[in-house]
Amino acid sequence: MTSALTWNRYGKSSIRLVKVRRAADPHDIIDLTIDVALEGAFDRVYTDGDNSGCLATDTMKNTVYAFAKVEPLDHVESFAVKLAEHFSEKPGVSLVRIDVDEHPWTRLHPHAFARTGEEVRTTLVTYKDDTPSVVSGLRGLVVLKTTDSAFSGFPRDQFTTLRDTRDRILATSITAAWTYADGFEDFAQRTAVRAAIVETFAAHKSESVQQTLYAMGEAALTSCSGVVDVQLSLPNRHHLLVDLSPFGLDNPNEIFVATDQPYGLIEARISRK
Amino acid sequence: MTSALTWNRYGKSSIRLVKVRRAADPHDIIDLTIDVALEGAFDRVYTDGDNSGCLATDTMKNTVYAFAKVEPLDHVESFAVKLAEHFSEKPGVSLVRIDVDEHPWTRLHPHAFARTGEEVRTTLVTYKDDTPSVVSGLRGLVVLKTTDSAFSGFPRDQFTTLRDTRDRILATSITAAWTYADGFEDFAQRTAVRAAIVETFAAHKSESVQQTLYAMGEAALTSCSGVVDVQLSLPNRHHLLVDLSPFGLDNPNEIFVATDQPYGLIEARISRK
Amino acid sequence: MTSALTWNRYGKSSIRLVKVRRAADPHDIIDLTIDVALEGAFDRVYTDGDNSGCLATDTMKNTVYAFAKVEPLDHVESFAVKLAEHFSEKPGVSLVRIDVDEHPWTRLHPHAFARTGEEVRTTLVTYKDDTPSVVSGLRGLVVLKTTDSAFSGFPRDQFTTLRDTRDRILATSITAAWTYADGFEDFAQRTAVRAAIVETFAAHKSESVQQTLYAMGEAALTSCSGVVDVQLSLPNRHHLLVDLSPFGLDNPNEIFVATDQPYGLIEARISRK
Amino acid sequence: MTSALTWNRYGKSSIRLVKVRRAADPHDIIDLTIDVALEGAFDRVYTDGDNSGCLATDTMKNTVYAFAKVEPLDHVESFAVKLAEHFSEKPGVSLVRIDVDEHPWTRLHPHAFARTGEEVRTTLVTYKDDTPSVVSGLRGLVVLKTTDSAFSGFPRDQFTTLRDTRDRILATSITAAWTYADGFEDFAQRTAVRAAIVETFAAHKSESVQQTLYAMGEAALTSCSGVVDVQLSLPNRHHLLVDLSPFGLDNPNEIFVATDQPYGLIEARISRK
């Protein structure tokens, strides 16, 4: 044969990890996306289909979650070094890369956080029959609460497998749009409406996304008498608890996978009577 | 209270579904992204936190997968109507929306498919010391095979939970870049190199992504004597078998969730000796 | 000072270039995104703010467009080598990188092309009062015609600077959604409706996007008697003619910049009477 | 003919507008993306190719820029109402939509701003020969300065059209990665390094992106003795001055188009001697 393997690297990319530190009060969260990659003497995997030396990338992922439970994660750098040391001891490995993106959150409340920087402020004017209608709003305000969110008591049919929970992470990207009464012009009220929406998200004892949405809408109406209705759209960005029991570890609502797909989507309009 | 719920809708969005029809030869695949949404008399969910009438969005997702197993899926339209009928019978529902994106695939081989349209052809010239070096390639060529892919015999440590499989879906987005020998100018050979890479993906009996990658690299070198090395990068776009047993259905490699994160990433360079 | 410049590179990225070869019949198009980057002895630019040796990245962009007019562009590789040679002769340059993405188009017609691979087939079922309503459609079908598109005779006010044109590139990403009559179930008609839309785009002598949109809608209604209305959304992906006169070159509708922002957006619904 | 136009809307989307208010000290910026759309009696444009009533979408864009110069833009809502009123007076118009996204910036300095929320903190550990190498960094920190940025004195060849400028907007998305000395473990220094980079961007009197990059790199090295080198990548997000002279308005560095493509890209590594 006239060809040769002259370089190789493999691993698991985009491992999404959210850790909630509940021992502390207020809670802390760490939100990471991690790539693990190994270089080394893996030639027979490529040339002979011999997997006996090929650590599965699924195992790399599991290792990251198990280490996240045990390590303090005070500095991402130290956590990455620990992971790298672990993988460097595997047979054949000559180089380990641990590549981490940390997504920073700003505290809103002892148990709630925001990624405010992705937020866009929206304005929609429609003009018809010589009259403008003004809708102000926001989009992309990502918020998360580490507790005070439940979902239970829902109906069960032949396709239901979800279990009741009394304590889960609730995360969403808020889209809100509120309509001002005709002739209203105190557009600086945007700030008060936004604050009411965000503070209600943070403080609400949630039985469902729907109930929290409704409370957010009511708070928006209360915050500004010039608002006649508010429409909210809340995608439920599911955070799934990782099962660490195969590794002899418990997971009391600490280690989660943040997922993009699928997502619940809850939308409603709340109007002043 | 001065506010009222004047409109509401909720559901599950971005349910990713891939169905392989294996009864047929050659195999067929259907690749869908589905949103389910309900409108109706769900006011008490919002205003009272009473979930007794709130079909869980997780249940909607399960329902889609179970129906995908049972229904022929000859037309997406008919499948969507069946789903809509099912959800319309749930208490309180006044309107159902089933919104489907179908991602089309082109057949490459009896058991392999491509989404060729996302492909970009790449060229990188570096010029140094009066000499150009020419690298041609491609990016974003998404391919999938419904069989002839296994992954077994890998080492097991305390963090390994993945089971051996002798038959799985293998899907990837090919990035390839091949370097021509100095002075080579027959750039129309791009077509032959690309064909060798794609045909090898389709026909290879794969023990791992690594082994298929190596075979693709060898084929590229063989296809054009002016190529001195080829670098390949193959993200493993995992397709996870859906567990339909809670619904009394088996799933003999037919119904899959296509996932984006995390993904394996296998990279190597194969050189002419 | 204790610090030193130990590596540097600069250039222009994402230069969008579309060339129409009109001499040939049928027309050909080449659609490229080009990055130019230089390494070399540019230290004084960094350390002293001395720009006397710093070829402007704007000049690099102009150079690419001028070369695109003069060079045949039969192979992207040869074009990239020519550009690299040119830049390698500039003072201080030790290494040139020319990095090109080619976006392939499929011919529809002697003067029209498609990027069919980005297309998604859509289905929307709404179910209400025991009756399904079925809307089929498509999204992301990118098409371009190199001639038979004009825009002239529009009104001029104090803010109008656009000149009339009788020959321009027309490019769009088609979103179409057609509603079937209640009870219609011959969903295989999707193919005929799509063909009517695409063929009309290709063959229409266009006075405006609006007029072409209307013709596409009429053709969709004609193609399938079960369709009661069709809604079309056509973003106008503007291709701007590059002014090559500063370089002593004419540009008879051959060299264009493809732009993303801003874009015209034309939407309408055409219904069966 | 059996078909009819039953709804229509058209306009210009994604009009990018940045306004600098220089009269104030400190400077203010407003960063908007605007969609204009009209509904009305435009049937003959669609059915007859008669453009005599079709206000060009290019004219809509020009109108937005001209209004942005004249209007105070204290509230986006009031600005949108003014635009809507203007377009509502055009012949045939029955409804105007003005849809605006405002991209918020945080002040860094009297003349500099950041969009900190898009920032990701990065960590790369490579482990080889029993030794970890730790690189910390950041990505996606978008910053802009409204003055103290020049680019002049660059060489001119046959393809140069860019004019010298002594005052321009400088905007970039910072990617930085700094390598710590072996054994360094005081990873909390990340904060000091980041601050040095950002403050230097804001305060530097810039002759070029290159010179500012070098100053940022030097500041990073100075801020933390454990850093041995720093690599910076600075895309130049060009803000182009809008020519308002056709509308009888001057534009003393106030009204800009923010562009994505093409962009300059300046990269270098600065090392401790």
PDB file of N, CA, C and O in Angstrom, chain A residues 76-77 80 85 88 94-102 104 117 119-128 136 139 187-188 190, chain D residues 75-77 80 85 88 94-102 104 117 119-128 136 139 187 190:
ATOM      1  N   VAL A  76     -12.138  27.276  35.446  1.00  0.00           N
ATOM      2  CA  VAL A  76     -12.269  26.383  34.303  1.00  0.00           C
ATOM      3  C   VAL A  76     -10.906  25.820  33.918  1.00  0.00           C
ATOM      4  O   VAL A  76     -10.780  24.652  33.538  1.00  0.00           O
ATOM      5  N   GLU A  77      -9.876  26.647  34.043  1.00  0.00           N
ATOM      6  CA  GLU A  77      -8.534  26.215  33.670  1.00  0.00           C
ATOM      7  C   GLU A  77      -8.108  24.971  34.470  1.00  0.00           C
ATOM      8  O   GLU A  77      -7.588  23.995  33.900  1.00  0.00           O
ATOM      9  N   ALA A  80      -9.994  21.918  33.376  1.00  0.00           N
ATOM     10  CA  ALA A  80      -9.500  21.417  32.086  1.00  0.00           C
ATOM     11  C   ALA A  80      -8.181  20.662  32.269  1.00  0.00           C
ATOM     12  O   ALA A  80      -7.947  19.634  31.619  1.00  0.00           O
ATOM     13  N   GLU A  85      -5.192  15.558  32.311  1.00  0.00           N
ATOM     14  CA  GLU A  85      -4.368  14.554  32.998  1.00  0.00           C
ATOM     15  C   GLU A  85      -5.009  13.173  32.916  1.00  0.00           C
ATOM     16  O   GLU A  85      -4.350  12.179  32.626  1.00  0.00           O
ATOM     17  N   SER A  88      -4.732  11.770  29.442  1.00  0.00           N
ATOM     18  CA  SER A  88      -3.332  11.542  29.029  1.00  0.00           C
ATOM     19  C   SER A  88      -2.831  10.175  29.490  1.00  0.00           C
ATOM     20  O   SER A  88      -1.839   9.670  28.957  1.00  0.00           O
ATOM     21  N   SER A  94      -0.784  10.648  23.063  1.00  0.00           N
ATOM     22  CA  SER A  94       0.414  11.487  23.168  1.00  0.00           C
ATOM     23  C   SER A  94       0.083  12.947  23.431  1.00  0.00           C
ATOM     24  O   SER A  94       0.920  13.692  23.931  1.00  0.00           O
ATOM     25  N   LEU A  95      -1.124  13.372  23.069  1.00  0.00           N
ATOM     26  CA  LEU A  95      -1.497  14.766  23.301  1.00  0.00           C
ATOM     27  C   LEU A  95      -2.989  14.845  23.580  1.00  0.00           C
ATOM     28  O   LEU A  95      -3.792  14.198  22.899  1.00  0.00           O
ATOM     29  N   VAL A  96      -3.362  15.648  24.564  1.00  0.00           N
ATOM     30  CA  VAL A  96      -4.773  15.887  24.883  1.00  0.00           C
ATOM     31  C   VAL A  96      -5.052  17.374  24.692  1.00  0.00           C
ATOM     32  O   VAL A  96      -4.248  18.213  25.102  1.00  0.00           O
ATOM     33  N   ARG A  97      -6.172  17.677  24.069  1.00  0.00           N
ATOM     34  CA  ARG A  97      -6.663  19.067  23.988  1.00  0.00           C
ATOM     35  C   ARG A  97      -8.007  19.145  24.698  1.00  0.00           C
ATOM     36  O   ARG A  97      -8.922  18.380  24.364  1.00  0.00           O
ATOM     37  N   ILE A  98      -8.130  20.077  25.615  1.00  0.00           N
ATOM     38  CA  ILE A  98      -9.421  20.353  26.250  1.00  0.00           C
ATOM     39  C   ILE A  98      -9.725  21.810  25.930  1.00  0.00           C
ATOM     40  O   ILE A  98      -8.998  22.705  26.336  1.00  0.00           O
ATOM     41  N   ASP A  99     -10.770  22.023  25.179  1.00  0.00           N
ATOM     42  CA  ASP A  99     -11.092  23.346  24.642  1.00  0.00           C
ATOM     43  C   ASP A  99     -12.456  23.731  25.215  1.00  0.00           C
ATOM     44  O   ASP A  99     -13.433  23.033  25.002  1.00  0.00           O
ATOM     45  N   VAL A 100     -12.509  24.821  25.967  1.00  0.00           N
ATOM     46  CA  VAL A 100     -13.722  25.148  26.708  1.00  0.00           C
ATOM     47  C   VAL A 100     -14.196  26.559  26.385  1.00  0.00           C
ATOM     48  O   VAL A 100     -13.410  27.502  26.396  1.00  0.00           O
ATOM     49  N   ASP A 101     -15.476  26.682  26.103  1.00  0.00           N
ATOM     50  CA  ASP A 101     -16.130  27.995  26.053  1.00  0.00           C
ATOM     51  C   ASP A 101     -16.964  28.157  27.315  1.00  0.00           C
ATOM     52  O   ASP A 101     -17.794  27.286  27.610  1.00  0.00           O
ATOM     53  N   GLU A 102     -16.767  29.241  28.028  1.00  0.00           N
ATOM     54  CA  GLU A 102     -17.623  29.530  29.183  1.00  0.00           C
ATOM     55  C   GLU A 102     -18.592  30.644  28.810  1.00  0.00           C
ATOM     56  O   GLU A 102     -18.187  31.706  28.328  1.00  0.00           O
ATOM     57  N   PRO A 104     -20.936  33.346  30.091  1.00  0.00           N
ATOM     58  CA  PRO A 104     -21.144  34.024  31.364  1.00  0.00           C
ATOM     59  C   PRO A 104     -22.593  34.447  31.592  1.00  0.00           C
ATOM     60  O   PRO A 104     -23.298  34.819  30.656  1.00  0.00           O
ATOM     61  N   GLY A 117     -26.741  40.321  27.344  1.00  0.00           N
ATOM     62  CA  GLY A 117     -26.071  40.920  26.187  1.00  0.00           C
ATOM     63  C   GLY A 117     -26.625  40.491  24.853  1.00  0.00           C
ATOM     64  O   GLY A 117     -26.351  41.120  23.836  1.00  0.00           O
ATOM     65  N   GLU A 119     -29.658  40.516  24.144  1.00  0.00           N
ATOM     66  CA  GLU A 119     -30.979  41.139  24.045  1.00  0.00           C
ATOM     67  C   GLU A 119     -31.031  42.220  22.971  1.00  0.00           C
ATOM     68  O   GLU A 119     -30.115  43.022  22.827  1.00  0.00           O
ATOM     69  N   VAL A 120     -32.120  42.226  22.237  1.00  0.00           N
ATOM     70  CA  VAL A 120     -32.412  43.270  21.256  1.00  0.00           C
ATOM     71  C   VAL A 120     -33.695  43.963  21.705  1.00  0.00           C
ATOM     72  O   VAL A 120     -34.629  43.304  22.157  1.00  0.00           O
ATOM     73  N   ARG A 121     -33.707  45.272  21.574  1.00  0.00           N
ATOM     74  CA  ARG A 121     -34.934  46.020  21.894  1.00  0.00           C
ATOM     75  C   ARG A 121     -35.712  46.213  20.602  1.00  0.00           C
ATOM     76  O   ARG A 121     -35.166  46.695  19.611  1.00  0.00           O
ATOM     77  N   THR A 122     -36.990  45.872  20.629  1.00  0.00           N
ATOM     78  CA  THR A 122     -37.774  45.929  19.388  1.00  0.00           C
ATOM     79  C   THR A 122     -38.840  47.020  19.460  1.00  0.00           C
ATOM     80  O   THR A 122     -39.344  47.354  20.534  1.00  0.00           O
ATOM     81  N   THR A 123     -39.147  47.549  18.304  1.00  0.00           N
ATOM     82  CA  THR A 123     -40.214  48.543  18.153  1.00  0.00           C
ATOM     83  C   THR A 123     -40.942  48.218  16.859  1.00  0.00           C
ATOM     84  O   THR A 123     -40.301  48.017  15.834  1.00  0.00           O
ATOM     85  N   LEU A 124     -42.247  48.159  16.906  1.00  0.00           N
ATOM     86  CA  LEU A 124     -43.020  47.961  15.692  1.00  0.00           C
ATOM     87  C   LEU A 124     -44.092  49.036  15.634  1.00  0.00           C
ATOM     88  O   LEU A 124     -44.954  49.101  16.513  1.00  0.00           O
ATOM     89  N   VAL A 125     -44.002  49.876  14.617  1.00  0.00           N
ATOM     90  CA  VAL A 125     -45.049  50.864  14.387  1.00  0.00           C
ATOM     91  C   VAL A 125     -45.849  50.429  13.170  1.00  0.00           C
ATOM     92  O   VAL A 125     -45.262  50.163  12.116  1.00  0.00           O
ATOM     93  N   THR A 126     -47.159  50.329  13.313  1.00  0.00           N
ATOM     94  CA  THR A 126     -48.010  50.161  12.124  1.00  0.00           C
ATOM     95  C   THR A 126     -48.871  51.415  12.024  1.00  0.00           C
ATOM     96  O   THR A 126     -49.365  51.927  13.030  1.00  0.00           O
ATOM     97  N   TYR A 127     -48.989  51.898  10.815  1.00  0.00           N
ATOM     98  CA  TYR A 127     -49.648  53.179  10.586  1.00  0.00           C
ATOM     99  C   TYR A 127     -50.770  52.931   9.602  1.00  0.00           C
ATOM    100  O   TYR A 127     -50.540  52.444   8.494  1.00  0.00           O
ATOM    101  N   LYS A 128     -51.968  53.253  10.016  1.00  0.00           N
ATOM    102  CA  LYS A 128     -53.129  52.949   9.184  1.00  0.00           C
ATOM    103  C   LYS A 128     -54.208  53.966   9.489  1.00  0.00           C
ATOM    104  O   LYS A 128     -54.387  54.323  10.666  1.00  0.00           O
ATOM    105  N   SER A 136     -43.789  48.128  21.648  1.00  0.00           N
ATOM    106  CA  SER A 136     -42.392  48.022  22.050  1.00  0.00           C
ATOM    107  C   SER A 136     -42.148  46.621  22.580  1.00  0.00           C
ATOM    108  O   SER A 136     -43.087  45.933  22.977  1.00  0.00           O
ATOM    109  N   ARG A 139     -36.261  41.002  22.571  1.00  0.00           N
ATOM    110  CA  ARG A 139     -36.066  39.646  22.026  1.00  0.00           C
ATOM    111  C   ARG A 139     -34.675  39.172  22.441  1.00  0.00           C
ATOM    112  O   ARG A 139     -33.743  39.991  22.489  1.00  0.00           O
ATOM    113  N   PHE A 187     -42.378  56.877  25.956  1.00  0.00           N
ATOM    114  CA  PHE A 187     -41.705  55.642  25.561  1.00  0.00           C
ATOM    115  C   PHE A 187     -40.566  55.247  26.492  1.00  0.00           C
ATOM    116  O   PHE A 187     -40.042  54.145  26.407  1.00  0.00           O
ATOM    117  N   ALA A 188     -40.185  56.138  27.396  1.00  0.00           N
ATOM    118  CA  ALA A 188     -39.187  55.769  28.402  1.00  0.00           C
ATOM    119  C   ALA A 188     -39.720  54.711  29.364  1.00  0.00           C
ATOM    120  O   ALA A 188     -38.954  54.087  30.101  1.00  0.00           O
ATOM    121  N   ARG A 190     -40.471  51.912  28.663  1.00  0.00           N
ATOM    122  CA  ARG A 190     -39.881  50.623  28.267  1.00  0.00           C
ATOM    123  C   ARG A 190     -39.091  49.990  29.408  1.00  0.00           C
ATOM    124  O   ARG A 190     -39.156  48.770  29.645  1.00  0.00           O
TER     125      ARG A 190
ATOM    126  N   HIS D  75     -36.084  58.608  21.064  1.00  0.00           N
ATOM    127  CA  HIS D  75     -36.780  57.336  21.233  1.00  0.00           C
ATOM    128  C   HIS D  75     -36.948  56.710  19.868  1.00  0.00           C
ATOM    129  O   HIS D  75     -37.391  57.370  18.926  1.00  0.00           O
ATOM    130  N   VAL D  76     -36.624  55.454  19.761  1.00  0.00           N
ATOM    131  CA  VAL D  76     -36.801  54.740  18.503  1.00  0.00           C
ATOM    132  C   VAL D  76     -38.270  54.781  18.092  1.00  0.00           C
ATOM    133  O   VAL D  76     -38.594  54.909  16.906  1.00  0.00           O
ATOM    134  N   GLU D  77     -39.152  54.702  19.067  1.00  0.00           N
ATOM    135  CA  GLU D  77     -40.588  54.678  18.772  1.00  0.00           C
ATOM    136  C   GLU D  77     -41.004  55.946  18.004  1.00  0.00           C
ATOM    137  O   GLU D  77     -41.723  55.874  16.999  1.00  0.00           O
ATOM    138  N   ALA D  80     -39.715  55.921  14.481  1.00  0.00           N
ATOM    139  CA  ALA D  80     -40.481  54.999  13.638  1.00  0.00           C
ATOM    140  C   ALA D  80     -41.823  55.615  13.247  1.00  0.00           C
ATOM    141  O   ALA D  80     -42.289  55.449  12.108  1.00  0.00           O
ATOM    142  N   GLU D  85     -45.334  58.005   9.150  1.00  0.00           N
ATOM    143  CA  GLU D  85     -46.140  59.118   8.633  1.00  0.00           C
ATOM    144  C   GLU D  85     -45.682  59.515   7.222  1.00  0.00           C
ATOM    145  O   GLU D  85     -46.494  59.703   6.318  1.00  0.00           O
ATOM    146  N   SER D  88     -46.734  56.954   4.719  1.00  0.00           N
ATOM    147  CA  SER D  88     -48.199  56.828   4.594  1.00  0.00           C
ATOM    148  C   SER D  88     -48.761  57.836   3.601  1.00  0.00           C
ATOM    149  O   SER D  88     -49.882  57.672   3.117  1.00  0.00           O
ATOM    150  N   SER D  94     -51.825  52.030   2.025  1.00  0.00           N
ATOM    151  CA  SER D  94     -52.895  51.937   3.034  1.00  0.00           C
ATOM    152  C   SER D  94     -52.347  51.570   4.409  1.00  0.00           C
ATOM    153  O   SER D  94     -52.992  51.832   5.414  1.00  0.00           O
ATOM    154  N   LEU D  95     -51.185  50.938   4.447  1.00  0.00           N
ATOM    155  CA  LEU D  95     -50.619  50.552   5.741  1.00  0.00           C
ATOM    156  C   LEU D  95     -49.104  50.597   5.644  1.00  0.00           C
ATOM    157  O   LEU D  95     -48.520  50.150   4.651  1.00  0.00           O
ATOM    158  N   VAL D  96     -48.472  51.126   6.679  1.00  0.00           N
ATOM    159  CA  VAL D  96     -47.006  51.156   6.763  1.00  0.00           C
ATOM    160  C   VAL D  96     -46.593  50.364   7.988  1.00  0.00           C
ATOM    161  O   VAL D  96     -47.202  50.507   9.054  1.00  0.00           O
ATOM    162  N   ARG D  97     -45.571  49.552   7.845  1.00  0.00           N
ATOM    163  CA  ARG D  97     -44.941  48.868   8.996  1.00  0.00           C
ATOM    164  C   ARG D  97     -43.500  49.329   9.090  1.00  0.00           C
ATOM    165  O   ARG D  97     -42.751  49.214   8.104  1.00  0.00           O
ATOM    166  N   ILE D  98     -43.101  49.777  10.263  1.00  0.00           N
ATOM    167  CA  ILE D  98     -41.699  50.099  10.528  1.00  0.00           C
ATOM    168  C   ILE D  98     -41.282  49.200  11.679  1.00  0.00           C
ATOM    169  O   ILE D  98     -41.826  49.300  12.791  1.00  0.00           O
ATOM    170  N   ASP D  99     -40.362  48.320  11.408  1.00  0.00           N
ATOM    171  CA  ASP D  99     -39.989  47.274  12.368  1.00  0.00           C
ATOM    172  C   ASP D  99     -38.512  47.488  12.693  1.00  0.00           C
ATOM    173  O   ASP D  99     -37.672  47.453  11.797  1.00  0.00           O
ATOM    174  N   VAL D 100     -38.205  47.738  13.945  1.00  0.00           N
ATOM    175  CA  VAL D 100     -36.844  48.141  14.307  1.00  0.00           C
ATOM    176  C   VAL D 100     -36.275  47.230  15.386  1.00  0.00           C
ATOM    177  O   VAL D 100     -36.944  46.962  16.389  1.00  0.00           O
ATOM    178  N   ASP D 101     -35.066  46.780  15.179  1.00  0.00           N
ATOM    179  CA  ASP D 101     -34.282  46.148  16.243  1.00  0.00           C
ATOM    180  C   ASP D 101     -33.237  47.146  16.709  1.00  0.00           C
ATOM    181  O   ASP D 101     -32.472  47.669  15.884  1.00  0.00           O
ATOM    182  N   GLU D 102     -33.168  47.378  18.006  1.00  0.00           N
ATOM    183  CA  GLU D 102     -32.093  48.217  18.542  1.00  0.00           C
ATOM    184  C   GLU D 102     -31.088  47.321  19.247  1.00  0.00           C
ATOM    185  O   GLU D 102     -31.448  46.521  20.114  1.00  0.00           O
ATOM    186  N   PRO D 104     -28.268  47.157  21.790  1.00  0.00           N
ATOM    187  CA  PRO D 104     -27.764  48.030  22.856  1.00  0.00           C
ATOM    188  C   PRO D 104     -26.252  47.902  23.064  1.00  0.00           C
ATOM    189  O   PRO D 104     -25.686  46.826  22.924  1.00  0.00           O
ATOM    190  N   GLY D 117     -22.257  41.269  26.125  1.00  0.00           N
ATOM    191  CA  GLY D 117     -23.039  40.060  26.371  1.00  0.00           C
ATOM    192  C   GLY D 117     -22.781  38.951  25.387  1.00  0.00           C
ATOM    193  O   GLY D 117     -23.148  37.813  25.637  1.00  0.00           O
ATOM    194  N   GLU D 119     -19.926  37.944  24.641  1.00  0.00           N
ATOM    195  CA  GLU D 119     -18.581  37.453  24.939  1.00  0.00           C
ATOM    196  C   GLU D 119     -18.589  36.042  25.522  1.00  0.00           C
ATOM    197  O   GLU D 119     -19.407  35.713  26.368  1.00  0.00           O
ATOM    198  N   VAL D 120     -17.653  35.242  25.066  1.00  0.00           N
ATOM    199  CA  VAL D 120     -17.415  33.906  25.604  1.00  0.00           C
ATOM    200  C   VAL D 120     -16.005  33.893  26.178  1.00  0.00           C
ATOM    201  O   VAL D 120     -15.098  34.465  25.585  1.00  0.00           O
ATOM    202  N   ARG D 121     -15.856  33.265  27.338  1.00  0.00           N
ATOM    203  CA  ARG D 121     -14.513  33.114  27.921  1.00  0.00           C
ATOM    204  C   ARG D 121     -13.955  31.776  27.484  1.00  0.00           C
ATOM    205  O   ARG D 121     -14.614  30.751  27.653  1.00  0.00           O
ATOM    206  N   THR D 122     -12.738  31.786  26.952  1.00  0.00           N
ATOM    207  CA  THR D 122     -12.190  30.548  26.412  1.00  0.00           C
ATOM    208  C   THR D 122     -10.997  30.053  27.240  1.00  0.00           C
ATOM    209  O   THR D 122     -10.283  30.837  27.861  1.00  0.00           O
ATOM    210  N   THR D 123     -10.849  28.742  27.239  1.00  0.00           N
ATOM    211  CA  THR D 123      -9.718  28.090  27.902  1.00  0.00           C
ATOM    212  C   THR D 123      -9.263  26.958  27.000  1.00  0.00           C
ATOM    213  O   THR D 123     -10.096  26.170  26.551  1.00  0.00           O
ATOM    214  N   LEU D 124      -7.997  26.884  26.725  1.00  0.00           N
ATOM    215  CA  LEU D 124      -7.466  25.757  25.959  1.00  0.00           C
ATOM    216  C   LEU D 124      -6.307  25.168  26.732  1.00  0.00           C
ATOM    217  O   LEU D 124      -5.303  25.844  26.969  1.00  0.00           O
ATOM    218  N   VAL D 125      -6.478  23.905  27.143  1.00  0.00           N
ATOM    219  CA  VAL D 125      -5.367  23.187  27.781  1.00  0.00           C
ATOM    220  C   VAL D 125      -4.862  22.154  26.793  1.00  0.00           C
ATOM    221  O   VAL D 125      -5.658  21.366  26.267  1.00  0.00           O
ATOM    222  N   THR D 126      -3.578  22.179  26.517  1.00  0.00           N
ATOM    223  CA  THR D 126      -2.976  21.064  25.777  1.00  0.00           C
ATOM    224  C   THR D 126      -2.010  20.382  26.724  1.00  0.00           C
ATOM    225  O   THR D 126      -1.271  21.039  27.464  1.00  0.00           O
ATOM    226  N   TYR D 127      -2.050  19.069  26.696  1.00  0.00           N
ATOM    227  CA  TYR D 127      -1.292  18.279  27.671  1.00  0.00           C
ATOM    228  C   TYR D 127      -0.390  17.343  26.887  1.00  0.00           C
ATOM    229  O   TYR D 127      -0.857  16.542  26.084  1.00  0.00           O
ATOM    230  N   LYS D 128       0.899  17.460  27.113  1.00  0.00           N
ATOM    231  CA  LYS D 128       1.854  16.678  26.332  1.00  0.00           C
ATOM    232  C   LYS D 128       3.083  16.435  27.195  1.00  0.00           C
ATOM    233  O   LYS D 128       3.506  17.350  27.921  1.00  0.00           O
ATOM    234  N   SER D 136      -5.653  31.046  28.192  1.00  0.00           N
ATOM    235  CA  SER D 136      -6.963  31.615  28.486  1.00  0.00           C
ATOM    236  C   SER D 136      -7.267  32.681  27.450  1.00  0.00           C
ATOM    237  O   SER D 136      -6.359  33.199  26.801  1.00  0.00           O
ATOM    238  N   ARG D 139     -13.684  35.571  23.343  1.00  0.00           N
ATOM    239  CA  ARG D 139     -14.124  35.627  21.941  1.00  0.00           C
ATOM    240  C   ARG D 139     -15.470  36.349  21.908  1.00  0.00           C
ATOM    241  O   ARG D 139     -16.274  36.195  22.826  1.00  0.00           O
ATOM    242  N   PHE D 187      -5.262  31.715  38.020  1.00  0.00           N
ATOM    243  CA  PHE D 187      -6.124  31.913  36.860  1.00  0.00           C
ATOM    244  C   PHE D 187      -7.121  33.053  37.042  1.00  0.00           C
ATOM    245  O   PHE D 187      -7.773  33.471  36.088  1.00  0.00           O
ATOM    246  N   ARG D 190      -7.256  36.350  34.813  1.00  0.00           N
ATOM    247  CA  ARG D 190      -8.036  36.560  33.587  1.00  0.00           C
ATOM    248  C   ARG D 190      -8.693  37.950  33.577  1.00  0.00           C
ATOM    249  O   ARG D 190      -8.710  38.634  32.548  1.00  0.00           O
TER     250      ARG D 190
END
